[in-house]
Amino acid sequence: MTSLTCELVELSDVVDARYGGKALGLAELSAAGFAVPAAFVIANADADALPADLPERFARLVADGTVATVAVRSSAAGEDGVDSSFAGQYETVLGVSSYDELIDAVRRCVASTGSERATAYQAESGVSGTMHLVVQEMVDARSAGVVFTADPTSARRDLAVVDAVAGLGEALVDGSTTSDHFEVDRAGTITDRQVTDMPAITDDEVTLIAAGAREAEARWGRPLDLEWAIDADGRLRWLQARPITTLPGDLSAMDSVVGIPDDVYTRCNIGEMMPGAFCPLTASVSGRAIEYAMQMVQVKGGFQRAYDEARWLQVGYFSGHLFLNMTEGTALSSGILGNSLEQYSISIAGRVVDELVPKPPKPFPRRLVNTVKLTTFALSAGPHIRRLDRRLATFEAPSAATPEALLAELDAAIELYNEATLTHVRSSSRSAVAANVLEDTVVKEAVKAGRTEDEGRARASALMAGATDVESAVMLAQLDEVVADLAADEQAGSRFLELDAAAAVGSLTDGSGTTTQKFNDFLERHGHRGYRELCVRDPSWGDDPEGLGTIMQAMLRARIATGNAARPTQAVDDADLPRALRSLARMARAGARGREATKSRMVLVAHRLSRGYRLLGEQLAAIGRLPDADLVFFLDRSELPAVVGSGDVSGLVAAAQSRRTALPFQARLEFPDVTVGKPVPFRPQPPEGIEDGVIVGRPACSGVVEGAVRVATTIAEAQALQPGEILVAPVTDVGWTPYFTLIAALVTDIGSSVSHGAVVAREYGLPCVVNTQGATRVLRTGDRVRVDGDRGTVTIL
């Protein structure tokens, strides 16, 4: 076996990674003109066979430096590369001032390749332990640190992270001191800082470091982790550069294009229907269906000529989240009668959106015609619902035996999904018209009678309660009846709780008797529903026995704890109302019922498409076109024909895998409720305007209750709910509905009087406050509060 020769290599001669990633990073920085302290490489380091010219080269480096010492750092094969960093696995020796110290430093660094931690890392990473060393001039550092061109914690590539300490950077690396921490956006603005009383660097130095790191990132074409130092003369020096190896895929890789830089986007409204982050296939199926429906409203109202399939106009997809483009929607307020920009923004975001710029109003005749068109569109939902029902009666989940045929079935079904979504939007418009007119009328009457607007809104919310056959309430009543039967039968209830969640559901579906019949009836009518039910990747209740069983077990425990007491549904007595107001209230209740019914139809199509796409993934995995079935959900719909075809798909597969690694990080992102331009994640702060411990939202269901808070930002966290607690959540969808049997009140960050949570809360008489703009960030589980659904307030007790 031929041994490798230990030799000296000048930094300018390093052109690839054969001498390790650290040497290559320094060489590339130096070649690009960055201020890099002088250095050379000892290749294939061996303390017993050092090159003859090493003493002279070392002496020259020490003589030329501003400090008569050097640092000896490992640059082993595979270290600081694209796939692994080896950070901290090998030895680094600082302050080497003599040749004897250099030999000792070489010996220590080479020996570190055989350490237990390095050997384990080598085995895990699959790289060799061949050791090269970088011998580099030490910097007389006033301050030093690291900069990441992407946030390694959140994986956001729009943020550079700078950490700094006074003196040498080793104190930062070994954790012996607390660093100053800065986050800098791509515009060079410091967006966040956590600093000591005497920061190690100035703001100007922070932005200088971030700008230099961004320049290096642009040259390398990938996110980087760089070490830097500022010397006693204030010069910025670059000590090391390496790829960040722990990042997932780019969180913004699939972002839609922002048409106009100052377009106003919001997560409100659409965030209720589609909470959280979604896979690319969901965006290109469900997101596109919403885009189609919203564009068609513009077309039907005379504001747009035709549907533009190529562009995202009404909806945006950013960092995995879906947003409404409110600027595009302002055509409504400028183009019809009786709908101001303020009314439009309140209906979407629950507040007046000052960032919105009104479009010039259309001439009165044009607005009159548009108003008639749009009103006709909203009020003529009935025939379209019946037409949709006829089509749904013959629609089954696509299930062809080959990928080519199955994709053709799925593509054909997209047109039905678009129709179902448009029908739901049409029905929602009808519901919103009735609800808005009712609220406007009741608020005006309240003010005229000397009461407050909030009292008027609370009265309007109370009048919207009591709608019969509201899908969400019917669904909850059916499931609650099954749980009540289990609670009434001690043996059956105990067995249901003893089994794991999925087995408990299985025992019920496979059983016999009236309880099983009731449960199977529930699944027949509502099995397509669930949490995030428009996501084609997430399973419905019917396909997720573990998830449904977990909810039912929580409901059953609550039933047993409260003596199997049923929660009464809310009824409203409107007999004493003036005829016009009574008619408005009944129209609003009918509108809510219709809105919920069409949402269920829309979800049914999404559910069957989801099953079809899952089958497609299984077929593609079986024939080797995809490594696993789940990966199909991380392809855009437009990419599926290529995967179903016969060409090389390695690039698409790699892209899909990268997108999948990004999704958990996207799911943790939060956004302002309204953004001008491309939505950018933020670190949310408690909402402003909280005085004397009172959080102000909008009343959605009357009543006052005091109790303990349960903050649940995800459906998984809601599993910890205890009977009588007050649920505080960002927003709720149908998947949360079963937990309404446990809670005493509901508080949400966003929402309106016709939101899902508000509708179901009214049917069960739960005090409800929506649109608090951040109650989840103020309250903590265990806090005691008073929820006043009449005034729309939450008081911390």
Coordinates of C-alpha atoms in Angstrom, one line a residue, residues 49-440:
A49 CA 7.6 13.1 8.2
L50 CA 7.1 16.8 7.9
P51 CA 8.4 18.6 4.7
A52 CA 11.9 19.9 4.7
D53 CA 10.8 23.4 3.7
L54 CA 8.3 23.7 6.6
P55 CA 10.6 25.5 9.0
E56 CA 11.4 28.2 6.5
R57 CA 7.7 28.6 5.4
F58 CA 6.6 28.8 9.0
A59 CA 9.2 31.4 9.9
R60 CA 8.1 33.5 6.9
L61 CA 4.4 33.3 7.9
V62 CA 5.2 34.4 11.5
A63 CA 7.5 37.2 10.4
D64 CA 4.9 38.6 7.9
G65 CA 2.0 38.5 10.4
T66 CA 0.8 41.4 12.6
V67 CA 0.9 38.9 15.5
A68 CA 3.9 36.5 15.8
T69 CA 1.7 33.5 16.3
V70 CA -0.3 31.1 14.0
A71 CA -3.4 28.9 14.3
V72 CA -3.3 25.2 13.2
R73 CA -6.6 23.9 12.1
S74 CA -7.7 20.6 10.7
S75 CA -8.8 20.5 7.1
A76 CA -9.5 16.8 6.9
A77 CA -11.0 15.0 3.8
G78 CA -14.7 15.5 3.9
E79 CA -14.5 18.2 6.7
D80 CA -16.4 21.4 6.0
G81 CA -17.8 20.0 2.8
V82 CA -21.3 20.2 1.2
D83 CA -22.5 17.0 2.9
S84 CA -20.9 17.1 6.4
S85 CA -19.2 19.7 8.5
F86 CA -17.2 17.8 11.1
A87 CA -17.4 21.0 13.2
G88 CA -15.6 20.5 16.5
Q89 CA -14.7 16.9 15.8
Y90 CA -11.0 17.5 15.3
E91 CA -8.4 19.5 17.2
T92 CA -7.6 23.2 16.7
V93 CA -4.4 24.7 18.2
L94 CA -4.1 28.5 18.6
G95 CA -1.2 30.8 19.6
V96 CA 1.6 28.7 18.0
S97 CA 4.7 30.8 18.1
S98 CA 7.7 28.4 17.6
Y99 CA 8.6 25.5 15.3
D100 CA 8.6 23.1 18.2
E101 CA 5.0 24.2 19.1
L102 CA 4.1 23.8 15.5
I103 CA 5.3 20.1 15.5
D104 CA 3.4 19.5 18.7
A105 CA 0.2 21.1 17.2
V106 CA 0.5 18.9 14.1
R107 CA 0.8 15.8 16.3
R108 CA -2.2 16.8 18.3
C109 CA -4.4 17.5 15.3
V110 CA -3.4 14.3 13.5
A111 CA -4.1 12.3 16.6
S112 CA -7.6 13.8 16.9
T113 CA -8.6 11.8 13.8
G114 CA -8.6 8.7 16.0
S115 CA -10.6 10.1 18.8
E116 CA -13.8 8.3 19.7
R117 CA -16.0 11.2 18.7
A118 CA -14.2 11.7 15.3
T119 CA -14.2 8.0 14.5
A120 CA -17.9 7.7 15.2
Y121 CA -18.6 10.8 13.0
Q122 CA -16.4 9.4 10.2
A123 CA -18.4 6.1 10.3
E124 CA -21.7 7.9 10.3
S125 CA -20.7 10.3 7.5
G126 CA -18.9 7.6 5.4
V127 CA -15.7 9.8 4.9
S128 CA -12.0 9.0 5.4
G129 CA -9.9 10.4 8.2
T130 CA -7.1 11.7 5.9
M131 CA -5.8 14.8 7.7
H132 CA -4.6 18.0 6.1
L133 CA -3.9 21.1 8.2
V134 CA -4.3 24.8 7.6
V135 CA -1.5 26.9 9.2
Q136 CA -2.8 30.5 9.3
E137 CA -1.7 33.8 10.6
M138 CA -3.5 34.7 13.9
V139 CA -5.5 37.9 14.0
D140 CA -5.2 40.3 16.9
A141 CA -9.0 40.2 17.2
R142 CA -10.9 43.0 18.9
S143 CA -14.0 41.0 18.3
A144 CA -14.8 37.8 16.4
G145 CA -17.6 35.4 15.6
V146 CA -19.6 33.6 13.0
V147 CA -22.1 34.5 10.4
F148 CA -24.7 32.2 8.7
T149 CA -26.2 33.4 5.5
A150 CA -29.3 31.4 6.4
D151 CA -30.8 31.1 9.8
P152 CA -29.8 27.5 10.9
T153 CA -32.6 27.4 13.5
S154 CA -35.6 28.4 11.4
A155 CA -34.0 27.5 8.0
R156 CA -35.0 31.0 6.6
R157 CA -32.7 32.0 3.8
D158 CA -33.9 35.6 3.8
L159 CA -32.1 36.1 7.2
A160 CA -28.4 36.2 7.9
V161 CA -27.4 35.5 11.5
V162 CA -24.4 37.2 13.1
D163 CA -23.0 36.1 16.4
A164 CA -20.2 38.1 18.0
V165 CA -18.0 38.1 21.1
A166 CA -15.2 40.4 22.2
G167 CA -11.7 39.0 21.5
L168 CA -11.1 35.6 19.9
G169 CA -14.0 33.6 18.5
E170 CA -13.0 30.4 20.3
A171 CA -15.0 31.7 23.3
L172 CA -18.1 31.6 21.1
V173 CA -17.3 28.1 19.7
D174 CA -16.6 26.5 23.0
G175 CA -19.6 28.2 24.6
S176 CA -17.6 29.8 27.4
T177 CA -19.2 33.2 26.9
T178 CA -22.6 34.6 25.8
S179 CA -22.5 36.1 22.3
D180 CA -24.3 39.1 20.9
H181 CA -26.9 37.9 18.3
F182 CA -28.2 39.8 15.3
E183 CA -30.5 38.9 12.5
V184 CA -30.2 40.8 9.2
D185 CA -32.6 40.6 6.2
R186 CA -31.6 40.8 2.6
A187 CA -32.1 44.6 2.5
G188 CA -29.4 44.9 5.2
T189 CA -31.8 45.8 8.0
I190 CA -31.2 44.4 11.5
T191 CA -34.5 42.8 12.2
D192 CA -33.7 41.3 15.7
R193 CA -31.0 41.6 18.3
Q194 CA -30.1 40.0 21.6
V195 CA -27.1 41.8 23.0
T196 CA -25.1 42.3 26.2
D197 CA -24.8 45.7 27.8
M198 CA -21.7 46.4 25.8
P199 CA -22.1 44.8 22.3
A200 CA -18.9 43.4 20.8
I201 CA -19.6 45.1 17.4
T202 CA -21.5 48.1 16.1
D203 CA -24.6 48.1 13.9
D204 CA -22.4 49.2 10.9
E205 CA -20.1 46.3 11.5
V206 CA -23.1 43.9 11.7
T207 CA -24.3 45.0 8.3
L208 CA -20.8 44.9 6.9
I209 CA -20.3 41.3 8.0
A210 CA -23.7 40.3 6.7
A211 CA -23.1 42.0 3.3
G212 CA -19.7 40.3 2.9
A213 CA -21.3 36.9 3.8
R214 CA -24.0 37.5 1.3
E215 CA -21.4 38.3 -1.4
A216 CA -19.6 35.0 -0.6
E217 CA -22.9 33.1 -0.7
A218 CA -23.6 34.5 -4.2
R219 CA -20.2 33.4 -5.4
W220 CA -20.6 29.9 -3.9
G221 CA -24.2 29.5 -4.9
R222 CA -25.2 28.0 -1.6
P223 CA -25.8 29.1 2.1
L224 CA -22.6 29.5 4.0
D225 CA -21.2 29.5 7.5
L226 CA -18.3 31.9 7.8
E227 CA -15.9 32.8 10.7
W228 CA -14.7 36.3 10.9
A229 CA -12.7 38.7 13.1
I230 CA -12.3 42.4 13.3
D231 CA -8.7 43.3 14.3
A232 CA -7.5 46.1 16.5
D233 CA -7.4 48.5 13.5
G234 CA -11.0 47.8 12.7
R235 CA -10.4 45.7 9.6
L236 CA -12.8 42.8 8.8
R237 CA -10.9 39.5 8.2
W238 CA -12.4 36.2 7.0
L239 CA -11.1 33.1 8.8
Q240 CA -13.2 30.3 7.4
A241 CA -16.0 29.5 5.0
R242 CA -18.0 26.3 4.7
P243 CA -21.4 25.2 3.5
I244 CA -24.2 25.0 6.0
T245 CA -24.9 21.2 5.9
T246 CA -27.9 21.0 8.2
L247 CA -30.4 23.1 6.2
P248 CA -33.5 21.6 4.7
G249 CA -34.7 22.6 1.3
D250 CA -35.2 26.2 0.5
L251 CA -38.5 27.2 2.3
S252 CA -39.3 29.7 -0.6
A253 CA -38.4 27.4 -3.5
M254 CA -42.0 27.1 -4.7
D255 CA -43.1 30.7 -4.0
S256 CA -45.6 32.2 -6.4
V257 CA -44.6 35.5 -8.2
V258 CA -45.7 38.8 -6.7
G259 CA -47.4 40.7 -9.5
I260 CA -47.0 44.2 -8.1
P261 CA -44.5 45.0 -5.4
D262 CA -47.0 46.7 -3.1
D263 CA -49.8 44.2 -3.4
V264 CA -51.4 43.6 0.0
Y265 CA -51.6 39.9 1.2
T266 CA -53.4 38.4 4.2
R267 CA -53.6 35.1 5.9
C268 CA -57.0 36.0 7.3
N269 CA -60.0 34.3 5.8
I270 CA -58.0 31.8 3.8
G271 CA -56.1 30.9 6.9
E272 CA -59.3 29.6 8.4
M273 CA -59.9 27.3 5.4
M274 CA -56.3 26.3 5.0
P275 CA -54.4 26.7 8.3
G276 CA -50.6 26.0 8.4
A277 CA -48.2 25.0 5.7
F278 CA -49.1 22.8 2.8
C279 CA -47.2 20.5 0.4
P280 CA -46.8 21.7 -3.2
L281 CA -49.4 19.3 -4.6
T282 CA -52.0 20.7 -2.3
A283 CA -51.1 24.2 -3.4
S284 CA -51.4 23.3 -7.1
V285 CA -54.7 21.5 -6.5
S286 CA -56.6 23.1 -3.7
G287 CA -54.8 26.4 -3.8
R288 CA -55.5 26.6 -7.6
A289 CA -59.1 25.7 -7.1
I290 CA -59.5 28.6 -4.7
E291 CA -57.6 30.8 -7.2
Y292 CA -60.0 29.7 -9.9
A293 CA -63.1 30.4 -7.8
M294 CA -61.9 33.8 -6.7
Q295 CA -61.0 34.8 -10.3
M296 CA -64.3 33.6 -11.5
V297 CA -66.1 35.9 -9.0
Q298 CA -64.2 38.8 -10.7
V299 CA -65.2 37.5 -14.1
K300 CA -68.9 37.1 -13.0
G301 CA -68.9 40.6 -11.5
G302 CA -67.5 42.2 -14.7
F303 CA -64.1 43.0 -13.2
Q304 CA -62.0 40.6 -15.2
R305 CA -62.4 39.3 -18.8
A306 CA -61.6 35.7 -18.3
Y307 CA -59.9 33.2 -16.0
D308 CA -56.1 33.4 -16.3
E309 CA -54.9 29.9 -15.7
A310 CA -51.2 30.8 -15.9
R311 CA -51.0 33.3 -13.0
W312 CA -51.7 33.5 -9.3
L313 CA -53.8 36.7 -9.0
Q314 CA -56.2 36.2 -6.1
V315 CA -54.1 33.8 -4.1
G316 CA -50.4 33.6 -3.2
Y317 CA -48.3 30.6 -2.1
F318 CA -45.3 31.7 0.0
S319 CA -43.1 29.5 2.2
G320 CA -45.7 26.8 2.1
H321 CA -48.6 29.0 3.2
L322 CA -51.5 30.3 1.2
F323 CA -52.5 34.0 1.2
L324 CA -55.3 36.1 -0.2
N325 CA -54.2 39.1 -2.4
M326 CA -56.4 41.9 -1.0
T327 CA -55.2 44.4 -3.6
E328 CA -56.8 42.3 -6.4
G329 CA -60.0 42.1 -4.3
T330 CA -60.3 45.9 -4.1
A331 CA -61.8 45.8 -7.5
L332 CA -65.0 44.7 -5.7
S333 CA -65.1 47.8 -3.5
S334 CA -64.4 50.2 -6.3
G335 CA -66.7 48.5 -8.8
I336 CA -70.0 47.9 -7.0
L337 CA -72.4 49.9 -4.9
G338 CA -72.6 49.7 -1.1
N339 CA -69.2 48.1 -0.5
S340 CA -66.5 50.5 0.7
L341 CA -62.9 49.6 1.0
E342 CA -63.3 49.6 4.8
Q343 CA -66.2 47.2 4.6
Y344 CA -64.3 44.9 2.3
S345 CA -61.2 44.9 4.5
I346 CA -63.3 44.2 7.6
S347 CA -65.0 41.3 5.9
I348 CA -61.7 39.7 5.0
A349 CA -59.3 40.7 7.8
G350 CA -61.6 41.7 10.6
R351 CA -60.3 45.3 10.7
V352 CA -59.8 48.3 8.5
V353 CA -56.6 47.6 6.5
D354 CA -54.9 50.9 6.2
E355 CA -52.3 49.5 3.9
L356 CA -54.9 49.0 1.1
V357 CA -55.0 51.7 -1.5
P358 CA -58.4 52.2 -3.1
K359 CA -58.8 51.8 -6.8
P360 CA -60.5 54.7 -8.6
P361 CA -64.3 54.1 -8.4
K362 CA -66.0 53.0 -11.6
P363 CA -68.7 55.3 -13.1
F364 CA -72.1 54.9 -11.4
P365 CA -73.8 53.0 -14.3
R366 CA -71.0 50.5 -14.4
R367 CA -71.1 50.0 -10.6
L368 CA -74.9 49.5 -10.8
V369 CA -74.5 46.8 -13.5
N370 CA -71.7 45.1 -11.6
T371 CA -73.7 45.1 -8.4
V372 CA -76.7 43.5 -10.2
K373 CA -74.3 40.9 -11.7
L374 CA -72.6 40.0 -8.5
T375 CA -75.9 39.9 -6.5
T376 CA -77.4 37.6 -9.0
F377 CA -74.3 35.5 -8.9
A378 CA -74.6 35.2 -5.1
L379 CA -78.3 34.7 -4.8
S380 CA -78.5 32.1 -7.6
A381 CA -76.4 29.5 -5.8
G382 CA -79.3 27.0 -5.5
P383 CA -79.4 25.7 -9.1
H384 CA -75.6 25.4 -9.1
I385 CA -75.7 23.4 -5.9
R386 CA -78.2 21.0 -7.4
R387 CA -76.1 20.6 -10.5
L388 CA -73.1 19.9 -8.4
D389 CA -75.0 17.3 -6.4
R390 CA -75.9 15.5 -9.6
R391 CA -72.3 15.3 -10.6
L392 CA -71.1 14.2 -7.2
A393 CA -73.6 11.3 -7.2
T394 CA -71.5 9.6 -9.9
F395 CA -68.1 10.8 -8.8
E396 CA -65.8 8.2 -7.2
A397 CA -62.2 8.5 -6.2
P398 CA -59.9 8.0 -9.3
S399 CA -58.6 4.5 -9.2
A400 CA -57.3 3.4 -12.6
A401 CA -54.8 0.6 -12.6
T402 CA -51.9 2.3 -14.4
P403 CA -50.2 5.6 -13.6
E404 CA -51.0 7.0 -17.0
A405 CA -54.7 6.3 -16.8
L406 CA -54.9 7.3 -13.2
L407 CA -53.3 10.7 -13.9
A408 CA -55.8 11.2 -16.7
E409 CA -58.7 10.5 -14.3
L410 CA -57.2 12.9 -11.7
D411 CA -56.7 15.7 -14.3
A412 CA -60.3 15.3 -15.4
A413 CA -61.5 15.5 -11.8
I414 CA -59.8 18.9 -11.3
E415 CA -62.6 20.6 -13.3
L416 CA -65.2 19.2 -10.8
Y417 CA -63.1 20.4 -7.9
N418 CA -63.0 23.9 -9.5
E419 CA -66.8 23.8 -9.9
A420 CA -67.3 22.6 -6.3
T421 CA -65.0 25.4 -5.0
L422 CA -66.8 28.1 -7.1
T423 CA -70.1 26.8 -5.8
H424 CA -68.9 27.1 -2.2
V425 CA -67.6 30.6 -2.9
R426 CA -71.0 31.5 -4.4
S427 CA -72.8 30.1 -1.4
S428 CA -70.4 31.9 1.0
S429 CA -71.1 35.2 -0.8
R430 CA -74.8 34.7 -0.2
S431 CA -74.1 33.9 3.4
A432 CA -71.8 36.9 3.9
V433 CA -74.3 39.3 2.3
A434 CA -77.1 38.2 4.7
A435 CA -74.8 38.2 7.7
N436 CA -73.3 41.6 6.8
V437 CA -76.6 43.2 6.2
L438 CA -78.0 41.8 9.5
E439 CA -75.0 43.0 11.5
D440 CA -75.0 46.5 9.8

